[in-house]
Short mmCIF file of C-alpha atoms in Angstrom, two decimals:
data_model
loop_
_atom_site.label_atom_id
_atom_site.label_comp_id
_atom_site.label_asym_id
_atom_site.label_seq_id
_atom_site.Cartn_x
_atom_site.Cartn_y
_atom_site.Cartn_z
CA UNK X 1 20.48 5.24 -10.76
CA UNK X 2 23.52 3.39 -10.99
CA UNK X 3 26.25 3.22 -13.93
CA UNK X 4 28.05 -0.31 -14.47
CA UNK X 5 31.94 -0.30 -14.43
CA UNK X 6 33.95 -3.35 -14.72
CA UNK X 7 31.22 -6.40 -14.53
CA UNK X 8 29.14 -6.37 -11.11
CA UNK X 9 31.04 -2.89 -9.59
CA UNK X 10 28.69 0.25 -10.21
CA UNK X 11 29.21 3.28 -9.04
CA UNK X 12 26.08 5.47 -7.68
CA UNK X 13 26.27 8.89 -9.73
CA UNK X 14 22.74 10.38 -8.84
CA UNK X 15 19.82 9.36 -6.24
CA UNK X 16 16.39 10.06 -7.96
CA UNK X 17 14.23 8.88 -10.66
CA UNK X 18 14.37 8.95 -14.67
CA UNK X 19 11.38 10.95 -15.71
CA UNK X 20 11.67 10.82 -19.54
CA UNK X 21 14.16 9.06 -22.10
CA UNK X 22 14.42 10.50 -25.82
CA UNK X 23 15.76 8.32 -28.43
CA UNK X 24 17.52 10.14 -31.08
CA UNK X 25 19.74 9.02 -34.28
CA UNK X 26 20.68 5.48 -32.02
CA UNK X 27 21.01 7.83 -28.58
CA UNK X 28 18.77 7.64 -25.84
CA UNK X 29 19.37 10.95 -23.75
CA UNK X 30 17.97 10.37 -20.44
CA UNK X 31 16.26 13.12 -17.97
CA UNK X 32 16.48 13.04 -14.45
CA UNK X 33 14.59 14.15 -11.43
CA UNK X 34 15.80 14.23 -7.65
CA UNK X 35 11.81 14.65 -6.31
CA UNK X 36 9.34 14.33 -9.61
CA UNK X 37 6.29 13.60 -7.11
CA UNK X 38 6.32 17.23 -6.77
CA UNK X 39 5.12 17.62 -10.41
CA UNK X 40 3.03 14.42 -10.80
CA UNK X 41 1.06 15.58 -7.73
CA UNK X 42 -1.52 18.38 -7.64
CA UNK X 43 -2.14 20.31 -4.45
CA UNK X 44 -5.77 18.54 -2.80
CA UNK X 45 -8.24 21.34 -2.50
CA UNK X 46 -8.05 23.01 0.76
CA UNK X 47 -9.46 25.27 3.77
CA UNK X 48 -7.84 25.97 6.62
CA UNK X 49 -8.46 28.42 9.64
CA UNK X 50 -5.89 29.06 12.19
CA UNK X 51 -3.54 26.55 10.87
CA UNK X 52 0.14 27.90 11.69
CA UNK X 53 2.15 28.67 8.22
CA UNK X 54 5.05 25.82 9.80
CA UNK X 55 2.29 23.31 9.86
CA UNK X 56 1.15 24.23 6.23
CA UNK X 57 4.81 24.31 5.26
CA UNK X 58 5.25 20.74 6.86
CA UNK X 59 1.88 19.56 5.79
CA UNK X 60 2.31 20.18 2.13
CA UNK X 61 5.89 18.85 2.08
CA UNK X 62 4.90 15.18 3.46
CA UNK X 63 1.67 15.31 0.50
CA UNK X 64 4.56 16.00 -1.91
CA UNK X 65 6.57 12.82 -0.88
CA UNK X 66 8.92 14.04 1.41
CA UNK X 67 9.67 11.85 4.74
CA UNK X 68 10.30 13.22 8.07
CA UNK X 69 13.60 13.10 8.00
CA UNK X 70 13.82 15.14 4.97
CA UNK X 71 11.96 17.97 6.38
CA UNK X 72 13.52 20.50 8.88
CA UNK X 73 10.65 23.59 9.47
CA UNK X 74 11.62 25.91 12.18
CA UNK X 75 8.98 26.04 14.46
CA UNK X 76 7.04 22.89 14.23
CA UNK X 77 8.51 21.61 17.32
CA UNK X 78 6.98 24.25 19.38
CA UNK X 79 2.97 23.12 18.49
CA UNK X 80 1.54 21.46 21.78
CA UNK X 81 -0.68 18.41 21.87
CA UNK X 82 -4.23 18.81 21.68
CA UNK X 83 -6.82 16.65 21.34
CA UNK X 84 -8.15 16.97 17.33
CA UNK X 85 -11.51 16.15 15.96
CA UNK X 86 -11.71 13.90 13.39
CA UNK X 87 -14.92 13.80 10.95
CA UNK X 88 -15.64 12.35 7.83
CA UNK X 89 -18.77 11.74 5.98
CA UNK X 90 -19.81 8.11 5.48
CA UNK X 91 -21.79 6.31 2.48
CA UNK X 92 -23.84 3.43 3.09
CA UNK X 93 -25.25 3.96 6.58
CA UNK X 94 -28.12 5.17 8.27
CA UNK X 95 -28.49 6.34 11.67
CA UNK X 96 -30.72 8.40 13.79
CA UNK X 97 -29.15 8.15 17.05
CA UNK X 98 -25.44 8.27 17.27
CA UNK X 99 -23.75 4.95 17.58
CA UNK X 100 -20.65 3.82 19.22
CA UNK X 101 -18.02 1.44 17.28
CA UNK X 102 -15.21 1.16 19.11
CA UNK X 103 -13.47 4.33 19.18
CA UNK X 104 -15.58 5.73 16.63
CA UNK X 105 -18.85 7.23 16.94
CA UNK X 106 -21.73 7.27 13.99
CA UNK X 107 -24.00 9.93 13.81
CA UNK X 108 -26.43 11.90 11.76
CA UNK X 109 -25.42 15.48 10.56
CA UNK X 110 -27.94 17.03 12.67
CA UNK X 111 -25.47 15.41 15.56
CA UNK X 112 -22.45 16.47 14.27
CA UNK X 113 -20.56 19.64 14.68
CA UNK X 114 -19.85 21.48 11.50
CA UNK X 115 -20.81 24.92 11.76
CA UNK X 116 -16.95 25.89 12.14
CA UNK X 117 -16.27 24.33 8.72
CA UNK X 118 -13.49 26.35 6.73
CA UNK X 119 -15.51 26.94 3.37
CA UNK X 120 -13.71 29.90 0.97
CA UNK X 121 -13.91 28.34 -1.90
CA UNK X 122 -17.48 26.89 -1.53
CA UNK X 123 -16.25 23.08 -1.81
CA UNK X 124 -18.03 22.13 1.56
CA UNK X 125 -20.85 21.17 -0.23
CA UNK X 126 -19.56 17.66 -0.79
CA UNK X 127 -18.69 17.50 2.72
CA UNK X 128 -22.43 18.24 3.42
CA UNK X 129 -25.78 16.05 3.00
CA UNK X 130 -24.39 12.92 3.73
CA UNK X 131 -26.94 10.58 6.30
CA UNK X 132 -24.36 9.80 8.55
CA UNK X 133 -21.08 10.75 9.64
CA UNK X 134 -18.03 9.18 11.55
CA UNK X 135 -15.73 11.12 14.26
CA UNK X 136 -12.88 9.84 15.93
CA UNK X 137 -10.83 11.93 18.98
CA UNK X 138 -6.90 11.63 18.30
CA UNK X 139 -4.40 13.47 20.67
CA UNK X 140 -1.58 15.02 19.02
CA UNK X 141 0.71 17.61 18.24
CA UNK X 142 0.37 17.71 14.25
CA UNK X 143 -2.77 17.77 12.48
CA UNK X 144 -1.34 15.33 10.20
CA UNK X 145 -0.61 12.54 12.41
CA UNK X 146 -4.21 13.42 13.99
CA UNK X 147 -5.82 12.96 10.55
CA UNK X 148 -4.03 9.72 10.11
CA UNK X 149 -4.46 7.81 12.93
CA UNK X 150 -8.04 9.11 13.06
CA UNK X 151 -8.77 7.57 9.62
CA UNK X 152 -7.54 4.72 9.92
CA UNK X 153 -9.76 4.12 13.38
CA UNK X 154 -12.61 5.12 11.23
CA UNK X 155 -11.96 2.39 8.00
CA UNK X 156 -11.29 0.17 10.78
CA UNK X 157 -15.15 0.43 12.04
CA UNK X 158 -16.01 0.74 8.46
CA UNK X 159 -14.04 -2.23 7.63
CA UNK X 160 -15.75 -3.94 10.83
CA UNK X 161 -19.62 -2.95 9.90
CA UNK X 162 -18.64 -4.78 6.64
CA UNK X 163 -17.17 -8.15 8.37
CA UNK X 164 -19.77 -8.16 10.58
CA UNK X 165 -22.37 -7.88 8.36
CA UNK X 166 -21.44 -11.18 6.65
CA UNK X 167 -22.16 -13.04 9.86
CA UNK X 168 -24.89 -15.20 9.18
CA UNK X 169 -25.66 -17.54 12.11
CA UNK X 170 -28.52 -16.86 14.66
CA UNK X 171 -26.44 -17.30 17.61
CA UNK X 172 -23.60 -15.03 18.71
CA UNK X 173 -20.18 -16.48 20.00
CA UNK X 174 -21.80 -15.18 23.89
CA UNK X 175 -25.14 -17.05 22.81
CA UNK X 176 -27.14 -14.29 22.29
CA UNK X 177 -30.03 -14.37 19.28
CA UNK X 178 -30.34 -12.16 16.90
CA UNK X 179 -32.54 -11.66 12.97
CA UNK X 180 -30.99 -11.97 10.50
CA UNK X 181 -31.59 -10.75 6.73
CA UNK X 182 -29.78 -11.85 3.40
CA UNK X 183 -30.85 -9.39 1.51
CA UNK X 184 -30.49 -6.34 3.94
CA UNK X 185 -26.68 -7.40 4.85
CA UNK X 186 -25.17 -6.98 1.04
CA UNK X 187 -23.40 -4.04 2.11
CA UNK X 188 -19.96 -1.91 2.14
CA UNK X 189 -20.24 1.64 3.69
CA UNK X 190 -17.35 3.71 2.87
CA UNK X 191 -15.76 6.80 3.59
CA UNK X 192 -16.34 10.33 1.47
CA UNK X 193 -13.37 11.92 0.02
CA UNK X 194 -12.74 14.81 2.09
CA UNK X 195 -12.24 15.11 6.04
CA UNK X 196 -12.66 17.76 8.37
CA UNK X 197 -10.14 18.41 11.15
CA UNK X 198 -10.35 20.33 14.65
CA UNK X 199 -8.65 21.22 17.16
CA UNK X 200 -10.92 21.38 20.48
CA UNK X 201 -8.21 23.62 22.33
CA UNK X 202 -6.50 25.62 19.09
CA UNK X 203 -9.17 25.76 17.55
CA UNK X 204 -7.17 25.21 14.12
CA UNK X 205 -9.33 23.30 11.84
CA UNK X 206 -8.85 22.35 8.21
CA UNK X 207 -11.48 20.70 5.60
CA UNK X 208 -9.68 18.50 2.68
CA UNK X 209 -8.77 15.51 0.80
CA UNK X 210 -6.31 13.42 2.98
CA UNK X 211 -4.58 12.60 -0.29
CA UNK X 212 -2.75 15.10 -2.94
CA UNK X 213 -4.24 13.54 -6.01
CA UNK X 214 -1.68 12.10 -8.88
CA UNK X 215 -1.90 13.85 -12.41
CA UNK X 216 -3.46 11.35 -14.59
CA UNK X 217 -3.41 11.72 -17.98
CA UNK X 218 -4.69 9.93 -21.18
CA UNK X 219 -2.65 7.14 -23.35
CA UNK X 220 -2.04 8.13 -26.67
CA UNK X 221 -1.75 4.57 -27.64
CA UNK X 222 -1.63 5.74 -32.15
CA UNK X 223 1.01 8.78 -31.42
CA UNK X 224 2.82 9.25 -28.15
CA UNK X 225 2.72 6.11 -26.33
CA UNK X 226 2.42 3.65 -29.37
CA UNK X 227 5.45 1.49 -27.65
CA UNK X 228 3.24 0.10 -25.31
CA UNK X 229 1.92 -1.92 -27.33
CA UNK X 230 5.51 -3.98 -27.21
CA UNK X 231 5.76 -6.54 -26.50
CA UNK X 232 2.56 -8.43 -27.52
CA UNK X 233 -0.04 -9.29 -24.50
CA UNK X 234 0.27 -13.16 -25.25
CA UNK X 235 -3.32 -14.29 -25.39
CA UNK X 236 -2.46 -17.44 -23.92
CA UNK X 237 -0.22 -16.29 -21.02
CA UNK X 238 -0.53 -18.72 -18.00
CA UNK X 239 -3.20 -17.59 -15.51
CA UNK X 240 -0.30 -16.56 -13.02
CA UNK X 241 1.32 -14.47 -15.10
CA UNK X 242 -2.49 -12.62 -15.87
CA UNK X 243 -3.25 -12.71 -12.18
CA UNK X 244 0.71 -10.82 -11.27
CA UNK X 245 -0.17 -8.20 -13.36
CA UNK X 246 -3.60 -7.59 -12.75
CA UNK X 247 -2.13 -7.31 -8.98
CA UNK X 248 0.94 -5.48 -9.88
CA UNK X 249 -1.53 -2.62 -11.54
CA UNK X 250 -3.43 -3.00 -8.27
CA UNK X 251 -0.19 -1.85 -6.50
CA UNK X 252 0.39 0.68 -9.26
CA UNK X 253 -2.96 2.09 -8.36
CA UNK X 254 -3.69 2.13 -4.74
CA UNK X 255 -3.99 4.67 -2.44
CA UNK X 256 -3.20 3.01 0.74
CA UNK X 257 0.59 2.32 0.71
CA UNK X 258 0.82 -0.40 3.09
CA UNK X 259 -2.58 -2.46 0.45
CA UNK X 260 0.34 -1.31 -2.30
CA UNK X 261 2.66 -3.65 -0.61
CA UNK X 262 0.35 -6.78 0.11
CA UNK X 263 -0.48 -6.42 -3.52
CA UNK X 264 3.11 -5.88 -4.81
CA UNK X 265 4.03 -9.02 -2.94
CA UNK X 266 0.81 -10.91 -3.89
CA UNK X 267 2.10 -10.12 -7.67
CA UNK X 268 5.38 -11.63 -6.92
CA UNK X 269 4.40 -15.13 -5.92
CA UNK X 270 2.16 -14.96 -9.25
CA UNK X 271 5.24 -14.33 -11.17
CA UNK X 272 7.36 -16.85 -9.35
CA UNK X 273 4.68 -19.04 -9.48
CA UNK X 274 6.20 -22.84 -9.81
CA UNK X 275 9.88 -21.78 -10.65
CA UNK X 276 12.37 -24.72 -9.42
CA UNK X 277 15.76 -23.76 -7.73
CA UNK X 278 18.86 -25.92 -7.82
CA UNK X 279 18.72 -28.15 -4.70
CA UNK X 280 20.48 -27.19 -1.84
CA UNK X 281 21.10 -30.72 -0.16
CA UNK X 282 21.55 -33.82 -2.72
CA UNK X 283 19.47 -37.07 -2.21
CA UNK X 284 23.11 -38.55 -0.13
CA UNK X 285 23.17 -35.19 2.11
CA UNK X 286 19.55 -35.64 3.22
CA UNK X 287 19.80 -39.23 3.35
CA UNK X 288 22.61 -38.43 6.68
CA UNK X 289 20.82 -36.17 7.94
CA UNK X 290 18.01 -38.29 8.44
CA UNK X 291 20.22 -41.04 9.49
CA UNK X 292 21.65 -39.11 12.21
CA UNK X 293 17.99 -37.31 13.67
CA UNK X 294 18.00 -38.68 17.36
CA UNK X 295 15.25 -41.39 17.87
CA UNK X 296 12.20 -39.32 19.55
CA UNK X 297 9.31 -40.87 21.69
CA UNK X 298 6.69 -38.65 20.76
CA UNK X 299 4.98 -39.20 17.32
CA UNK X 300 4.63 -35.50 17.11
CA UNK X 301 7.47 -34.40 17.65
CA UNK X 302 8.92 -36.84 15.38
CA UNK X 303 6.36 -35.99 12.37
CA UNK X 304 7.26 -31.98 12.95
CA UNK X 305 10.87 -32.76 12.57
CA UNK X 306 10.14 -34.99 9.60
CA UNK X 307 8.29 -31.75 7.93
CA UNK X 308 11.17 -29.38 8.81
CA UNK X 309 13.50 -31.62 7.34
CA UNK X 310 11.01 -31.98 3.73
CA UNK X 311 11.52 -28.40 3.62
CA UNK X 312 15.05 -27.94 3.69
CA UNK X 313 15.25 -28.10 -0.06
CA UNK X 314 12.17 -25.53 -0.37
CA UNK X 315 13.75 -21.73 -1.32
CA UNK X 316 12.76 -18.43 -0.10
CA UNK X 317 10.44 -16.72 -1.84
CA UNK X 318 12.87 -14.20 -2.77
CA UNK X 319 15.23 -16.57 -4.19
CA UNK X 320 12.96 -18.09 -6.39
CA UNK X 321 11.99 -14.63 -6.94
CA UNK X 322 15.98 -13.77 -8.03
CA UNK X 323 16.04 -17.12 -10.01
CA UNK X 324 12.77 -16.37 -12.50
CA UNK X 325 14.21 -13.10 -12.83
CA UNK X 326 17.71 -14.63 -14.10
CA UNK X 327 15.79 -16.86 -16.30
CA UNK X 328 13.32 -14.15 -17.91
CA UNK X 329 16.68 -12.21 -18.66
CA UNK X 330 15.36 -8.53 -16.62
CA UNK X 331 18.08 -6.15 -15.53
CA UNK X 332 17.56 -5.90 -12.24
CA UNK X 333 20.40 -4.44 -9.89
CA UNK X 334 21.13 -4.82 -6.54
CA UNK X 335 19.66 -2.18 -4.91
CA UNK X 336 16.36 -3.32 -6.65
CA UNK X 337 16.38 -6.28 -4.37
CA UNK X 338 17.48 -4.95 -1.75
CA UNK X 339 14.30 -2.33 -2.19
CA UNK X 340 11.99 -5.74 -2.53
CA UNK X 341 13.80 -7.25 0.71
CA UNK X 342 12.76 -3.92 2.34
CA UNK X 343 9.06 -3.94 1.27
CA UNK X 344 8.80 -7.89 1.99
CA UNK X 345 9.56 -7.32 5.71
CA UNK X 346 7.34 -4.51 6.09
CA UNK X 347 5.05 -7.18 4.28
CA UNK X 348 5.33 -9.68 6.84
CA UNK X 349 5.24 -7.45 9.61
CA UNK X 350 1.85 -6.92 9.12
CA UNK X 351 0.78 -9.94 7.97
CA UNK X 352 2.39 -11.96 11.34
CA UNK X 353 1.22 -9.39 13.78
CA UNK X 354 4.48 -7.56 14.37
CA UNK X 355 5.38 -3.72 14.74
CA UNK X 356 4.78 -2.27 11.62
CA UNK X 357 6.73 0.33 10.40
CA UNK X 358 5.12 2.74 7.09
CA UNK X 359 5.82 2.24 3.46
CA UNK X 360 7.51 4.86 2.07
CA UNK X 361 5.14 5.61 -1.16
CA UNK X 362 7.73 6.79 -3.08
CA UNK X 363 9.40 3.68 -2.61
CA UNK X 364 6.65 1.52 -3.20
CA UNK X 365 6.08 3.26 -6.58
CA UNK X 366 9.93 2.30 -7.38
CA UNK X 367 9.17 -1.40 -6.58
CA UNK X 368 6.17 -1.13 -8.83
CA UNK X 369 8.34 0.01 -11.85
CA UNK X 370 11.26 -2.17 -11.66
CA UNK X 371 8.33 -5.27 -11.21
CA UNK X 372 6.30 -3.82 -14.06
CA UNK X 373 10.04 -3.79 -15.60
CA UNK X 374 10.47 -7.67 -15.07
CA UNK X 375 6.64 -8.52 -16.20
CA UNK X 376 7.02 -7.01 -19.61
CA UNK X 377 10.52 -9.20 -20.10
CA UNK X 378 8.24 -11.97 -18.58
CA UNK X 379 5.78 -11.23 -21.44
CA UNK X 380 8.16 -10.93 -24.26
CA UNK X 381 10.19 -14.49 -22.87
CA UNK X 382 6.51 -15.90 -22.88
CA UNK X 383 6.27 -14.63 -27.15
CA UNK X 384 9.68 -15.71 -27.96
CA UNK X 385 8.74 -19.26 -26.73
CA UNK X 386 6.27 -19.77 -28.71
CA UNK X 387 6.70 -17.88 -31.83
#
């Protein structure tokens, strides 16, 4: 949160999040929280056996939001690597045998170890009767890093068996023959909810949901939330606009942060769609430059350099971004870019193959708001015009 003195100075006065604004007799009184994920969030369900309390500690505080570097639990450091089990159960597959997928191996229950499964409260039921099952081996020193890498090995195959799947020619890319049926191959196996965890050498073993589940709740559209309804939903909004937010709520409701981010970003070039920028070279500037490109005796070299040069008046994204936002009128500050800049190199990181670091969720969710913010001035520009 930031306060504005004196134009384009501001002052930072508190780091957190505005969690509820009153309006009363023309004053808005604004309430503040440093970490509300804590209450939005309610606590997975959860079994443990052996689990050390300064991995639960740590464990619970990353669910709740925290990042590493916010965390300091005395003792953590001292837990030695193991190798971890990783199982979860698996929709949409059958299997007798067990099957190897890259790193992860499919097998029936009957083939799988759970007889060790932490059960106290008695939900290990919906961990049971499922026809398959995939486990992955992660070595580690915290369960929580296990469980993570471990899952996403496992949505990889998943992901994988789904790809492959769609393949529909007879031969393979090695020549090989194989059947093929149309029917049979409409299919998207998925993982259940919860996972079960063990340690082959600790022995420490949890069974849970990998995600602490956000408190939903219902819109009161006729009492409490009746604002929503403002500004209009212009029927006859251009189809970017509909697509940005239907892929802004998709970042608003995703579970995996990194998807949150494609999304996010795939909303953004929606919104921008075909906003114009002020040229950065006049028509006399180019004109030199081309005049003065050495003389090149390849054609392709010549046409690539002909292409760069086209695009010398085309904008980054995020200034086209910046400019939409001037025109649509949404107070956006600078640390709100800065936040997109952030997310749009994490972005691109993954999309061009580069090391990736995570998406902070809590910052994701900020980036969600302030676009969400800038959509609904979008939406009322979009009324005003053609009232």
């Amino acid at each position: 949160m930031e306060r504005e003195i004196g134009g384009d100075a501001a002052q930072r006065i508190f780091t957190g999040f505005a969690v509820q604004a009153l309006l009363s007799n023309g004053c808005i009184e604004v309430v503040c929280s440093a970490r509300p994920e804590f209450a939005e969030r309610r606590i997975s369900p959860m079994a443990t056996v052996g689990v050390p309390g300064a991995e639960m500690i740590y464990t619970l505080a990353r669910g709740g939001g925290l990042r590493d570097d916010q965390i300091r639990v005395q003792g953590i450091e001292d837990l030695g690597s193991e190798v971890f089990e990783i199982v979860c159960p698996i929709r949409g597959i059958e299997v007798q045998d067990p099957i190897r997928i890259g790193s992860v191996t499919i097998a029936s229950e009957s083939a799988v170890e759970l007889t060790s499964i932490p059960d106290p409260e008695g939900f290990a039921s919906e961990f049971r009767g499922f026809q398959a099952y995939a486990v992955a081996y992660v070595t580690d020193r915290l369960m929580l890093s296990a469980e993570k890498v471990g899952i996403q090995e496992i949505d990889l195959c998943l992901s994988w068996l789904t790809v492959r799947s769609r393949y529909s020619v007879p031969p393979l890319p090695d020549g090989t023959l194989h059947s093929w049926d149309r029917a049979s191959m409409f299919v998207s196996p998925s993982r259940g909810r919860f996972v079960y965890l063990r340690g082959l050498s600790t022995h420490r073993r949890w069974l849970r949901i990998p995600k602490q589940e956000v408190n939903l709740g219902n819109l009161e559209l006729a009492q409490k939330h009746a604002g929503l309804t403002k500004p209009s939903l212009f029927r006859a909004a251009p189809m970017n606009i509909r697509q940005a937010i239907v892929s802004c709520a998709r970042a608003a409701k995703g579970i995996d942060d990194l998807d949150r981010v494609l999304a996010l970003w795939e909303a953004i070039e929606f919104y921008v769609g075909d906003t114009s920028v002020p040229r950065l070279f006049s028509k006399s500037e180019m004109k030199a430059i081309r005049k003065a490109m050495p003389k090149l005796d390849n054609d392709e070299k010549s046409s690539r350099l002909g292409i760069l040069l086209g695009d010398l008046n085309s904008p980054p994204l995020i200034v086209k971004f910046r400019r939409r936002v001037a025109i649509d009128g949404a107070p956006v500050s600078q640390s709100d870019v800065d936040l997109f800049v952030k997310l749009r190199k994490i972005r691109n990181d993954a999309v061009h193959g580069r090391s990736l670091s995570e998406p902070e969720s809590s910052e994701v969710s900020q980036a969600v708001a302030v676009l969400s913010r800038i959509l609904v001035f979008r939406m009322h520009a979009l009324g005003q015009q053609n009232e």
